[in-house]
XYZ file of C-alpha atoms in Angstrom:
706
model
C -0.083 0.195 -0.166
C 1.068 3.721 -0.325
C 1.241 5.634 2.569
C 0.861 9.225 1.659
C -1.405 11.620 3.562
C -1.617 15.209 4.683
C -0.685 15.914 8.211
C -3.455 16.042 10.731
C -3.412 19.657 11.717
C -4.917 21.050 14.873
C -7.083 23.524 12.792
C -8.844 20.523 11.359
C -10.652 19.876 14.521
C -12.910 22.425 16.717
C -10.645 24.119 19.467
C -12.226 22.363 22.226
C -11.737 18.965 20.483
C -9.253 16.971 22.543
C -8.272 15.252 19.435
C -6.579 18.796 18.275
C -3.694 18.350 20.282
C -3.593 14.583 20.914
C -3.101 14.144 17.084
C -0.997 16.939 15.971
C 2.213 15.912 14.061
C 0.883 12.542 12.914
C 0.042 11.502 9.598
C -3.945 11.592 8.895
C -6.311 9.018 7.274
C -9.136 6.803 7.713
C -8.296 6.225 11.443
C -9.556 9.691 12.044
C -12.817 9.114 11.220
C -13.498 5.557 12.597
C -11.614 3.279 14.994
C -8.828 1.865 13.028
C -5.416 1.598 14.856
C -3.641 -0.492 12.014
C -4.124 2.450 9.755
C -2.705 4.863 12.201
C 0.146 2.498 12.842
C 0.861 2.038 9.125
C 1.114 5.795 8.294
C 2.773 7.139 11.529
C 5.489 4.362 12.619
C 9.115 4.510 11.551
C 10.608 1.340 10.545
C 14.378 0.949 12.258
C 17.066 -1.014 10.404
C 19.940 -0.235 12.555
C 21.271 -1.697 15.738
C 21.247 -1.741 19.414
C 23.839 0.975 20.021
C 21.112 3.750 20.834
C 19.672 2.010 23.517
C 19.749 3.102 27.428
C 20.145 1.325 30.742
C 17.885 1.721 33.600
C 17.414 4.735 35.248
C 18.269 5.300 38.992
C 14.347 5.516 39.442
C 13.822 2.066 37.855
C 16.398 0.573 39.809
C 14.852 1.949 43.021
C 11.406 0.662 42.138
C 12.846 -2.862 41.201
C 14.641 -3.139 44.466
C 11.723 -2.021 46.441
C 9.701 -4.699 44.432
C 12.555 -7.533 45.103
C 13.203 -6.666 48.568
C 9.808 -5.807 49.959
C 7.290 -8.354 47.864
C 8.899 -10.456 45.499
C 11.388 -11.998 48.045
C 8.584 -12.801 50.334
C 6.299 -14.066 47.983
C 8.820 -16.881 46.693
C 8.573 -18.181 50.239
C 5.121 -18.571 50.545
C 3.665 -18.930 47.397
C 1.260 -16.072 47.472
C 2.154 -12.744 48.933
C -1.464 -11.819 50.059
C -5.099 -12.048 49.257
C -7.816 -9.872 49.771
C -10.967 -11.804 50.672
C -13.092 -8.959 51.160
C -13.589 -7.532 47.490
C -14.724 -9.340 44.557
C -12.769 -8.120 41.626
C -13.709 -5.356 39.274
C -12.494 -2.866 37.060
C -12.615 -0.075 39.371
C -13.089 -1.989 42.712
C -9.857 -1.241 44.430
C -8.017 1.890 45.576
C -4.936 3.308 43.765
C -1.837 1.273 44.838
C 1.792 1.794 44.324
C 5.057 -0.203 44.732
C 6.791 3.006 46.321
C 6.807 6.578 46.223
C 9.083 6.345 43.186
C 6.484 4.399 41.317
C 5.120 7.527 39.222
C 6.554 6.833 35.730
C 3.184 4.123 34.539
C 1.224 3.516 37.287
C -1.480 1.086 38.389
C -1.795 -2.228 40.250
C -4.489 -5.028 40.087
C -5.683 -4.444 43.925
C -4.344 -1.829 46.119
C -0.839 -3.766 46.999
C 1.596 -5.174 44.672
C 1.157 -8.797 44.188
C -2.106 -8.661 46.589
C -4.461 -11.211 44.519
C -8.128 -10.551 44.178
C -11.108 -12.743 44.189
C -12.709 -13.472 40.784
C -15.923 -15.600 42.061
C -17.994 -14.924 38.613
C -15.914 -17.670 37.229
C -16.701 -20.236 40.218
C -16.518 -20.022 44.186
C -15.127 -23.578 44.663
C -11.746 -22.750 42.939
C -11.942 -19.155 44.892
C -12.566 -20.913 48.342
C -9.873 -23.371 47.934
C -7.196 -21.033 46.780
C -8.017 -18.642 49.676
C -7.473 -21.621 52.283
C -4.487 -22.900 50.540
C -3.072 -19.292 50.867
C -3.486 -19.518 54.590
C -6.548 -17.591 54.631
C -10.114 -17.964 55.202
C -13.126 -16.683 52.782
C -15.640 -14.058 54.230
C -18.776 -15.834 54.829
C -21.039 -13.179 53.167
C -19.155 -13.311 50.074
C -19.322 -17.088 50.110
C -23.442 -16.863 50.403
C -23.635 -14.477 47.872
C -21.883 -16.602 45.479
C -23.475 -19.916 46.342
C -27.041 -18.944 47.047
C -27.678 -15.737 45.268
C -25.540 -15.340 42.081
C -24.938 -18.232 39.868
C -21.367 -18.632 38.373
C -19.797 -19.846 35.138
C -18.833 -23.208 36.837
C -22.225 -24.066 38.278
C -23.523 -23.526 34.964
C -21.121 -25.609 33.182
C -21.570 -28.496 35.535
C -25.574 -28.099 35.712
C -25.263 -28.854 31.597
C -22.398 -31.562 31.560
C -23.324 -34.745 30.166
C -22.141 -38.159 31.908
C -19.612 -39.043 28.826
C -17.983 -35.511 29.144
C -17.721 -36.089 33.220
C -16.432 -39.574 32.657
C -13.825 -38.108 29.727
C -12.728 -35.352 32.161
C -12.013 -37.477 35.195
C -10.081 -40.124 33.267
C -7.821 -37.127 32.097
C -8.447 -38.169 28.094
C -9.738 -34.583 27.752
C -7.367 -32.693 30.061
C -7.214 -28.759 31.405
C -10.889 -27.891 30.481
C -11.211 -24.117 31.346
C -14.877 -25.045 33.216
C -13.453 -23.780 36.475
C -11.423 -20.666 35.498
C -11.183 -17.958 32.866
C -11.101 -19.161 29.356
C -8.655 -16.358 28.087
C -7.557 -16.127 24.712
C -8.899 -12.695 24.071
C -6.618 -9.648 23.195
C -8.260 -6.404 23.731
C -6.962 -3.707 21.476
C -5.697 -1.655 24.120
C -4.228 0.844 21.819
C -7.605 2.258 21.091
C -7.700 3.910 24.928
C -4.609 5.914 24.141
C -5.481 6.564 20.426
C -9.032 7.817 20.932
C -9.970 7.893 24.626
C -12.699 6.295 26.266
C -15.578 8.482 25.701
C -14.968 8.213 21.802
C -15.171 4.445 22.410
C -18.271 4.660 24.449
C -19.732 6.762 21.866
C -19.034 4.410 18.913
C -20.235 1.473 21.227
C -23.378 3.137 21.543
C -23.884 3.650 17.938
C -23.388 -0.100 17.351
C -25.677 -1.023 20.105
C -28.294 1.280 18.588
C -27.831 0.418 14.862
C -29.768 -2.880 15.463
C -32.818 -1.390 17.812
C -35.347 -1.743 14.951
C -34.547 -5.222 14.216
C -37.362 -7.828 15.412
C -36.777 -9.578 18.550
C -34.321 -12.623 18.224
C -31.956 -14.413 20.798
C -29.004 -13.101 18.882
C -30.510 -9.530 18.738
C -31.198 -9.370 22.459
C -27.428 -10.862 23.353
C -26.110 -8.322 21.027
C -27.550 -5.227 22.481
C -26.984 -6.736 26.038
C -23.207 -7.410 25.503
C -22.938 -4.051 24.184
C -24.458 -2.367 27.205
C -21.952 -4.458 29.513
C -19.101 -3.123 27.515
C -20.422 0.343 27.864
C -20.437 -0.147 31.765
C -16.989 -1.543 31.826
C -15.636 1.348 29.498
C -17.187 3.771 32.343
C -15.520 1.620 35.177
C -12.120 1.992 33.075
C -12.431 5.887 33.486
C -13.193 5.646 37.412
C -10.681 3.290 37.810
C -7.991 5.742 35.797
C -9.272 8.627 37.880
C -8.303 6.918 40.980
C -4.739 7.592 39.770
C -5.207 10.886 38.716
C -5.889 10.549 35.158
C -8.959 11.627 32.658
C -8.703 8.998 29.880
C -11.796 10.457 28.628
C -9.766 12.054 26.148
C -7.213 10.534 23.701
C -3.403 10.526 25.135
C -1.495 13.623 24.187
C 2.058 12.504 24.958
C 4.244 9.435 24.845
C 4.054 8.972 28.560
C 0.102 9.031 28.369
C 0.069 6.569 25.485
C 1.893 4.445 27.589
C -0.392 4.972 30.417
C -3.581 4.870 28.893
C -2.771 1.707 26.846
C -1.652 0.055 30.337
C -4.959 1.153 31.987
C -6.658 -1.028 29.283
C -4.797 -3.889 29.852
C -5.108 -3.464 33.597
C -8.911 -3.111 33.542
C -8.532 -6.615 31.960
C -6.394 -8.253 34.460
C -8.455 -6.659 37.177
C -11.674 -8.405 36.066
C -10.757 -11.546 34.222
C -8.270 -14.513 35.055
C -8.093 -15.751 31.589
C -5.573 -18.746 31.025
C -4.118 -16.421 28.944
C -4.080 -12.569 29.099
C -1.920 -11.379 26.249
C -1.232 -7.554 26.022
C -0.998 -7.888 22.017
C 0.974 -5.688 19.637
C 2.213 -2.578 21.035
C 5.359 -1.633 19.694
C 5.100 0.080 16.415
C 1.973 2.014 18.094
C 3.771 3.415 21.190
C 7.026 4.042 19.055
C 4.776 6.481 16.789
C 4.552 8.486 20.057
C 7.883 8.018 21.214
C 9.257 9.370 17.869
C 7.102 12.379 18.107
C 8.155 13.468 21.143
C 11.848 12.432 20.616
C 11.883 15.170 17.704
C 9.848 17.495 19.465
C 12.765 17.601 22.174
C 9.698 16.543 24.885
C 11.818 13.298 26.065
C 15.089 11.885 25.925
C 15.932 8.041 24.820
C 16.398 7.332 28.880
C 12.922 8.870 29.051
C 11.472 6.389 26.306
C 13.500 3.513 28.021
C 12.098 4.185 31.430
C 8.810 4.042 30.337
C 8.783 0.687 28.778
C 11.013 -0.487 31.900
C 8.224 0.915 33.996
C 5.445 -0.970 31.987
C 7.253 -4.050 31.920
C 7.558 -4.037 35.622
C 3.844 -3.717 36.114
C 3.262 -6.789 33.377
C 5.749 -8.925 35.718
C 3.802 -8.597 38.614
C 0.218 -9.503 37.380
C -1.096 -12.043 39.618
C -4.335 -14.248 39.731
C -5.746 -16.389 42.609
C -5.401 -19.847 41.726
C -5.229 -23.261 43.254
C -2.337 -25.547 43.544
C -3.960 -28.016 41.325
C -4.054 -25.313 38.491
C -0.488 -24.447 38.975
C 0.286 -27.960 38.929
C -1.681 -28.282 35.466
C 0.593 -25.297 33.977
C 3.739 -26.288 35.803
C 3.742 -22.959 37.839
C 1.672 -19.713 37.910
C 1.709 -18.242 34.225
C -0.615 -15.584 32.888
C 1.366 -15.336 29.302
C 1.352 -11.550 28.938
C 2.311 -12.183 25.782
C 3.712 -8.934 23.819
C 4.258 -9.781 20.036
C 6.868 -8.070 17.943
C 8.839 -7.806 14.606
C 7.866 -9.197 11.427
C 6.815 -7.292 8.246
C 3.872 -5.158 7.151
C 1.590 -5.971 4.122
C 3.413 -3.393 2.362
C 7.022 -4.772 2.529
C 8.221 -2.261 5.218
C 9.704 -4.152 8.619
C 7.495 -3.512 11.687
C 10.568 -3.440 13.782
C 11.115 -0.095 15.617
C 13.269 1.235 18.058
C 10.798 0.320 20.561
C 11.090 -3.306 19.424
C 14.777 -3.005 20.864
C 13.575 -1.351 23.946
C 11.194 -4.044 24.685
C 13.796 -6.720 24.517
C 16.472 -4.041 26.432
C 14.034 -4.583 29.503
C 15.469 -8.065 29.903
C 18.804 -6.727 30.431
C 17.772 -3.468 32.587
C 15.605 -5.740 34.662
C 16.942 -9.019 34.329
C 15.566 -12.264 32.747
C 11.852 -13.340 33.249
C 9.475 -15.214 31.674
C 6.628 -12.400 31.767
C 5.733 -10.384 29.433
C 6.035 -13.408 27.357
C 8.127 -11.901 24.517
C 7.205 -13.104 21.050
C 9.256 -12.498 17.900
C 7.629 -12.785 14.493
C 10.839 -13.997 12.891
C 11.625 -13.828 8.932
C 14.909 -14.450 7.614
C 14.645 -10.707 5.949
C 14.304 -8.881 9.127
C 17.076 -5.949 9.736
C 20.292 -7.696 10.511
C 20.780 -5.715 13.533
C 17.434 -6.650 15.225
C 18.170 -10.459 14.467
C 21.539 -10.121 15.872
C 19.865 -8.523 19.168
C 17.284 -10.847 19.499
C 19.680 -13.849 19.216
C 22.282 -11.991 21.750
C 19.165 -11.727 24.061
C 18.094 -15.319 23.648
C 21.388 -16.326 24.649
C 21.553 -14.177 27.668
C 18.645 -14.709 29.156
C 16.501 -17.537 27.547
C 13.162 -15.284 27.663
C 12.167 -15.014 23.955
C 10.154 -17.266 21.690
C 9.874 -17.018 18.045
C 6.803 -17.494 15.776
C 6.893 -17.656 11.795
C 5.990 -14.322 10.519
C 5.393 -15.357 7.040
C 2.717 -18.101 8.034
C 0.765 -15.492 10.504
C 0.738 -12.725 8.271
C -0.506 -14.428 5.099
C -3.258 -15.980 7.380
C -4.017 -13.116 9.916
C -2.451 -10.136 8.681
C 0.184 -7.686 9.762
C -1.692 -6.577 12.892
C -1.734 -10.045 14.427
C -0.552 -10.944 17.833
C -0.206 -14.013 19.808
C -2.671 -14.925 22.560
C -1.189 -17.454 25.102
C 1.725 -19.028 23.413
C 1.384 -19.930 19.888
C -2.448 -18.763 18.975
C -2.221 -15.950 16.468
C -5.281 -13.617 16.094
C -6.179 -10.039 14.580
C -5.881 -7.472 17.307
C -8.991 -6.042 18.057
C -11.126 -8.059 15.395
C -10.820 -11.641 16.660
C -11.386 -13.682 19.683
C -10.993 -17.161 20.504
C -12.988 -19.754 22.905
C -10.066 -21.742 24.399
C -10.352 -24.962 24.983
C -7.396 -27.008 26.842
C -6.333 -30.339 24.740
C -7.480 -33.666 23.856
C -4.839 -36.466 24.936
C -4.443 -37.976 21.541
C -2.040 -40.396 23.052
C -4.337 -41.688 25.565
C -6.864 -41.930 22.626
C -4.626 -44.389 20.895
C -4.474 -46.562 23.981
C -8.265 -46.291 24.266
C -8.833 -47.460 20.931
C -6.695 -50.638 21.664
C -8.533 -51.616 24.933
C -11.817 -50.760 23.520
C -12.487 -47.611 25.776
C -10.656 -49.232 28.974
C -8.668 -46.678 30.897
C -5.170 -48.429 30.730
C -4.419 -47.076 34.207
C -7.533 -47.778 36.138
C -9.083 -50.545 34.180
C -12.503 -48.623 34.014
C -14.745 -48.735 31.286
C -14.752 -45.132 30.146
C -16.232 -45.460 26.368
C -18.845 -47.834 25.878
C -19.605 -49.828 22.448
C -16.016 -50.062 21.401
C -14.275 -53.615 20.595
C -10.773 -53.872 22.227
C -7.827 -55.383 20.021
C -8.250 -59.157 20.433
C -5.275 -61.758 20.348
C -1.875 -61.986 21.823
C -0.198 -61.707 18.275
C 1.571 -58.608 16.860
C -0.688 -55.660 16.242
C -1.559 -54.748 12.823
C -1.443 -51.420 11.938
C -4.732 -51.184 9.608
C -6.471 -52.580 12.485
C -4.955 -50.375 15.114
C -5.635 -47.363 12.771
C -9.218 -48.086 11.864
C -9.996 -48.420 15.869
C -8.109 -45.167 16.597
C -10.136 -43.138 13.963
C -13.318 -44.438 15.616
C -12.136 -43.565 19.136
C -11.346 -40.269 18.041
C -14.860 -39.880 16.608
C -16.181 -40.091 20.626
C -13.157 -38.510 22.121
C -13.506 -35.228 19.696
C -17.122 -35.330 19.875
C -17.432 -35.335 23.309
C -14.321 -32.563 23.599
C -16.313 -30.227 21.388
C -19.510 -30.777 23.383
C -17.870 -29.715 26.509
C -16.223 -26.688 24.748
C -19.560 -25.520 23.590
C -20.900 -25.848 26.938
C -18.164 -23.975 28.525
C -18.199 -20.876 26.303
C -21.995 -20.909 26.338
C -21.783 -20.463 30.256
C -18.710 -18.176 30.101
C -20.379 -15.701 28.017
C -23.332 -15.826 30.295
C -22.093 -15.648 33.690
C -18.492 -14.205 33.417
C -18.595 -12.161 30.171
C -15.253 -10.381 29.178
C -17.034 -7.018 28.966
C -14.074 -4.805 28.940
C -11.838 -6.958 26.823
C -14.700 -7.234 24.253
C -15.434 -3.315 24.786
C -12.023 -2.916 22.871
C -12.872 -5.175 19.865
C -14.902 -4.447 16.735
C -18.727 -5.127 17.324
C -18.745 -7.691 14.579
C -15.743 -10.016 15.421
C -14.262 -13.440 14.221
C -14.771 -15.969 16.734
C -12.525 -19.123 16.661
C -12.862 -22.237 18.630
C -9.290 -23.127 19.904
C -9.079 -26.795 19.980
C -5.820 -28.854 20.522
C -4.294 -32.089 21.043
C -1.527 -33.531 23.305
C 0.867 -36.380 22.686
C 1.693 -36.161 19.050
C 4.949 -37.562 19.069
C 3.887 -40.394 21.168
C 1.360 -41.349 18.945
C 3.130 -41.176 15.722
C 6.339 -43.023 17.186
C 3.752 -45.787 18.468
C 1.861 -46.110 15.081
C 5.465 -46.376 13.143
C 6.360 -49.107 15.436
C 3.658 -50.790 14.704
C 3.831 -50.543 11.110
C 7.530 -50.710 10.975
C 8.327 -52.922 13.592
C 7.148 -55.747 15.490
C 4.732 -54.732 18.552
C 3.115 -57.262 20.842
C 0.374 -56.483 23.296
C 1.144 -57.323 26.843
C -1.934 -57.916 28.921
C -3.148 -58.084 32.390
C -5.456 -60.555 34.019
C -8.470 -58.943 33.063
C -7.058 -58.875 29.557
C -6.271 -55.128 29.266
C -3.087 -54.054 27.474
C -1.045 -52.582 29.865
C 2.495 -52.928 28.031
C 4.026 -53.664 24.619
C 7.038 -55.569 23.516
C 8.562 -53.847 20.575
C 11.199 -55.852 18.732
C 12.936 -54.090 15.579
C 13.860 -50.766 14.554
C 11.196 -47.971 13.098
C 11.576 -44.465 12.096
C 10.745 -41.821 14.659
C 8.993 -38.256 14.378
C 11.652 -35.155 14.463
C 14.630 -36.581 12.378
C 13.348 -35.111 9.166
C 12.310 -38.705 8.242
C 9.097 -38.794 6.144
C 8.079 -42.353 7.064
C 7.495 -40.891 10.650
C 6.566 -37.144 9.719
C 3.728 -38.214 7.720
C 2.292 -40.097 10.257
C 2.542 -37.062 12.460
C 1.150 -34.788 9.748
C -1.898 -37.560 9.039
C -2.765 -37.379 12.744
C -2.937 -33.805 12.927
C -5.353 -33.774 9.845
C -7.169 -36.690 10.687
C -8.298 -34.727 14.373
C -8.776 -31.460 12.641
C -10.884 -32.935 9.837
C -13.101 -34.459 12.730
C -13.430 -31.204 14.757
C -14.811 -29.079 11.675
C -17.339 -31.533 11.123
C -19.137 -30.591 14.370
C -21.126 -27.182 14.706
C -19.324 -24.989 17.171
C -21.005 -22.427 19.557
C -21.745 -19.027 18.074
C -20.529 -20.450 14.590
C -16.924 -20.248 15.511
C -14.418 -21.161 13.207
C -12.501 -24.301 14.554
C -8.746 -24.084 14.823
C -6.235 -26.722 16.326
C -3.116 -26.324 18.201
C 0.027 -28.736 18.593
C 0.749 -27.245 22.104
C 1.510 -28.553 25.606
C 4.292 -26.024 26.966
C 3.581 -26.353 30.345
C 1.109 -29.550 31.174
C 3.459 -32.110 29.855
C 3.918 -33.706 33.130
C 0.071 -33.682 34.187
C -0.696 -35.413 30.800
C 1.936 -38.195 31.447
C 0.954 -38.823 35.053
C -2.325 -39.808 33.862
C -1.394 -42.265 30.622
C 0.016 -45.447 30.467
C 2.886 -46.987 28.389
C 3.393 -47.300 24.611
C 4.473 -49.295 21.828
C 7.110 -46.254 21.173
C 8.694 -47.248 24.508
C 7.211 -44.281 26.426
C 6.800 -45.260 29.917
C 3.387 -45.081 31.873
C 3.495 -42.031 34.069
C 6.154 -40.202 32.464
C 6.074 -36.910 30.956
C 4.982 -36.362 27.336
C 7.562 -34.004 25.240
C 6.162 -30.387 24.795
C 4.221 -29.325 22.190
C 4.728 -30.789 18.697
C 8.594 -31.651 19.910
C 9.814 -35.121 19.054
C 9.582 -37.547 21.712
C 12.200 -37.001 24.661
C 15.568 -38.589 23.664
C 14.176 -39.721 20.137
C 15.482 -36.923 17.814
C 19.092 -37.774 16.991
C 19.752 -35.550 14.039
C 19.609 -31.981 15.851
C 17.636 -29.022 16.221
C 17.557 -28.041 12.549
C 16.100 -31.720 11.664
C 13.449 -31.278 14.308
C 12.302 -27.973 13.071
C 11.960 -29.342 9.709
C 9.768 -32.165 10.734
C 7.469 -30.011 12.644
C 7.568 -27.933 9.292
C 5.750 -30.734 7.420
C 2.772 -30.259 9.818
C 0.035 -28.564 7.645
C -0.519 -25.168 9.135
C -3.935 -25.079 7.477
C -4.615 -28.011 10.148
C -3.245 -26.147 12.987
C -4.035 -22.405 12.434
C -4.120 -22.205 16.345
C -0.599 -22.727 16.322
C 2.400 -25.419 16.267
C 4.968 -25.223 19.152
C 8.446 -26.461 19.321
C 10.714 -26.150 22.256
C 14.464 -26.621 21.950
C 17.137 -26.395 24.557
C 20.843 -25.014 23.488
C 23.721 -24.330 25.674
C 25.528 -20.963 24.705
C 28.880 -22.977 24.105
C 27.080 -25.296 21.940
C 26.664 -22.463 19.332
C 30.387 -21.225 19.124
C 33.474 -20.408 21.225
C 32.843 -16.542 20.970
C 29.949 -14.916 21.944
C 29.833 -13.074 18.223
C 29.965 -16.838 16.813
C 27.022 -17.601 19.142
C 24.775 -14.880 18.102
C 25.345 -15.675 14.322
C 24.777 -18.979 14.667
C 21.481 -18.833 16.660
C 20.451 -16.465 13.799
C 21.529 -19.168 11.293
C 19.485 -21.773 12.930
C 16.511 -19.592 13.170
C 16.534 -18.795 9.634
C 17.018 -22.253 8.450
C 14.233 -23.564 10.626
C 11.673 -20.829 9.885
C 11.489 -21.718 6.234
C 9.224 -19.409 4.234
C 5.859 -20.725 3.394
C 5.636 -21.910 -0.289
C 3.031 -20.377 -2.516
């Protein structure tokens, strides 16, 4: 596209219009007439193709705030898991008074509650989890609050279990479907928090009111009523957002007028979301190009210095690092810790061929030096071999130093979702402000294979979970065609049960725990996706490969249940760039996705699939038996689309090429590959290490073929 437009001048607006001052100096366009953040970015951001030499270190103020956090809060939390819990105040956007880390905490302000790391109750999702988490934190719930949410106010969790069918309950308890968001927030919704800064809340409210009323004359229908009710909730949430900001002394009814206000206003939008929802992933989106337009304008005007710009980004990242939710120990075990995936997506290219790398892209990575390594925010780089060399080298250097960056394929994401896409959670891309996802945990595809061979009996308990399926009979070697046929039929039951559960969960979540502020920062007419997924891909692929290419004999217990396998001979394994095994893996992913697509989705959502188990590998493994591949009962799965632990023998690039054979159209929700490299394995000198890691990433992220 050609980006040419006249500069927006203050004289174009009424002198009392706050947009006049806020937009002075920016290139005008369609974004001035209606909500279109992407248009603003494309016309106003400055691509940067230099190196990291311009960056500033932490200011003294940043170091003092971080030191206070560490000394007074983080060190305490590490000793007792939960620093504190507010047991008196159900969470809401404006439920808490203003809170600060210290007297120096005045660059970018705002806490989830009134004290750093203090967690809030979110009982709309379900009282049982809240009560358990409060007690596990060493406190007692308020009996009046409990009474409200058990007697007077129905919760999302109540509704889900009222609707669940017997087969869903059986699948859930046997762990063939694991991690369903039936007792916590679903997540995977990225509010376009940039809208708060660019337009101010009053304009967003007026636009939502117009959208609500444009259907006022339509005849009554369930869709019409829900549309108007949801918009009413969004408008109320935007009002609460203004109230929350006012407690900190800010009037966000108007657009941001400075770079500092742009960062602050944007953060207030995100803060409102994490104050009111505890979604499994609370990503912040794609901010660097947007914020950089404000930084560049203020730097050129002499209003700020580079040190000031870095201080603002450092202050924002500090706030993202101390986001906390009230969750149970069981929840933490499912996710191997207490993640919230405040994913910040960066890098990549615009549709017009310009790099989306800006100086603020560098500033974000610099926080990992200024503040030290951290898993949050989950910094995600959209990688392309044609990215500016200076940026690629800086990403590589920071990865080697901190192990705190993940990478996604920019060509694949951009070709499917456009150049203003961001990652929700770990690998799930979506168009910011124009799309949301009904998040839905995983099908244990590995356990489903064992169910297929055992006719629906659980290999760990011997319980008959699935009725009407015949097991493999006889004591001779397994036949590949017979096993595959039974596996396909078992997947029909498993996936049908899974999608039924997802439809119930998201119907209930919309009704009892609706994400009003996040949806207020979306277009009114949005794309909805249903994020499905599988776990145990490599185990299934290798087991089927063993059955096909080696000799596999089942071992039964006294009841006839297959509990182990004797595998004789060699067989190709997934993850070594061997088509014989990799094609099996691709077929599994395609088969599962085809079955998912055949089932109607709640609110006509578009079904997608991910191959992702970054944090729940141990939990899945504990609930699953032994396999023909040699995977032993109770041991962890490999993460995501990784090869089976210890089975990849040809190196990292070979495993990346194997993963690349999975059809992205079968896994539009994302495919995860986790690799571990020691820096010394990349080269003797730091320069060699940086160069070689760049080379590996370039080789692994092969551009998508036309």
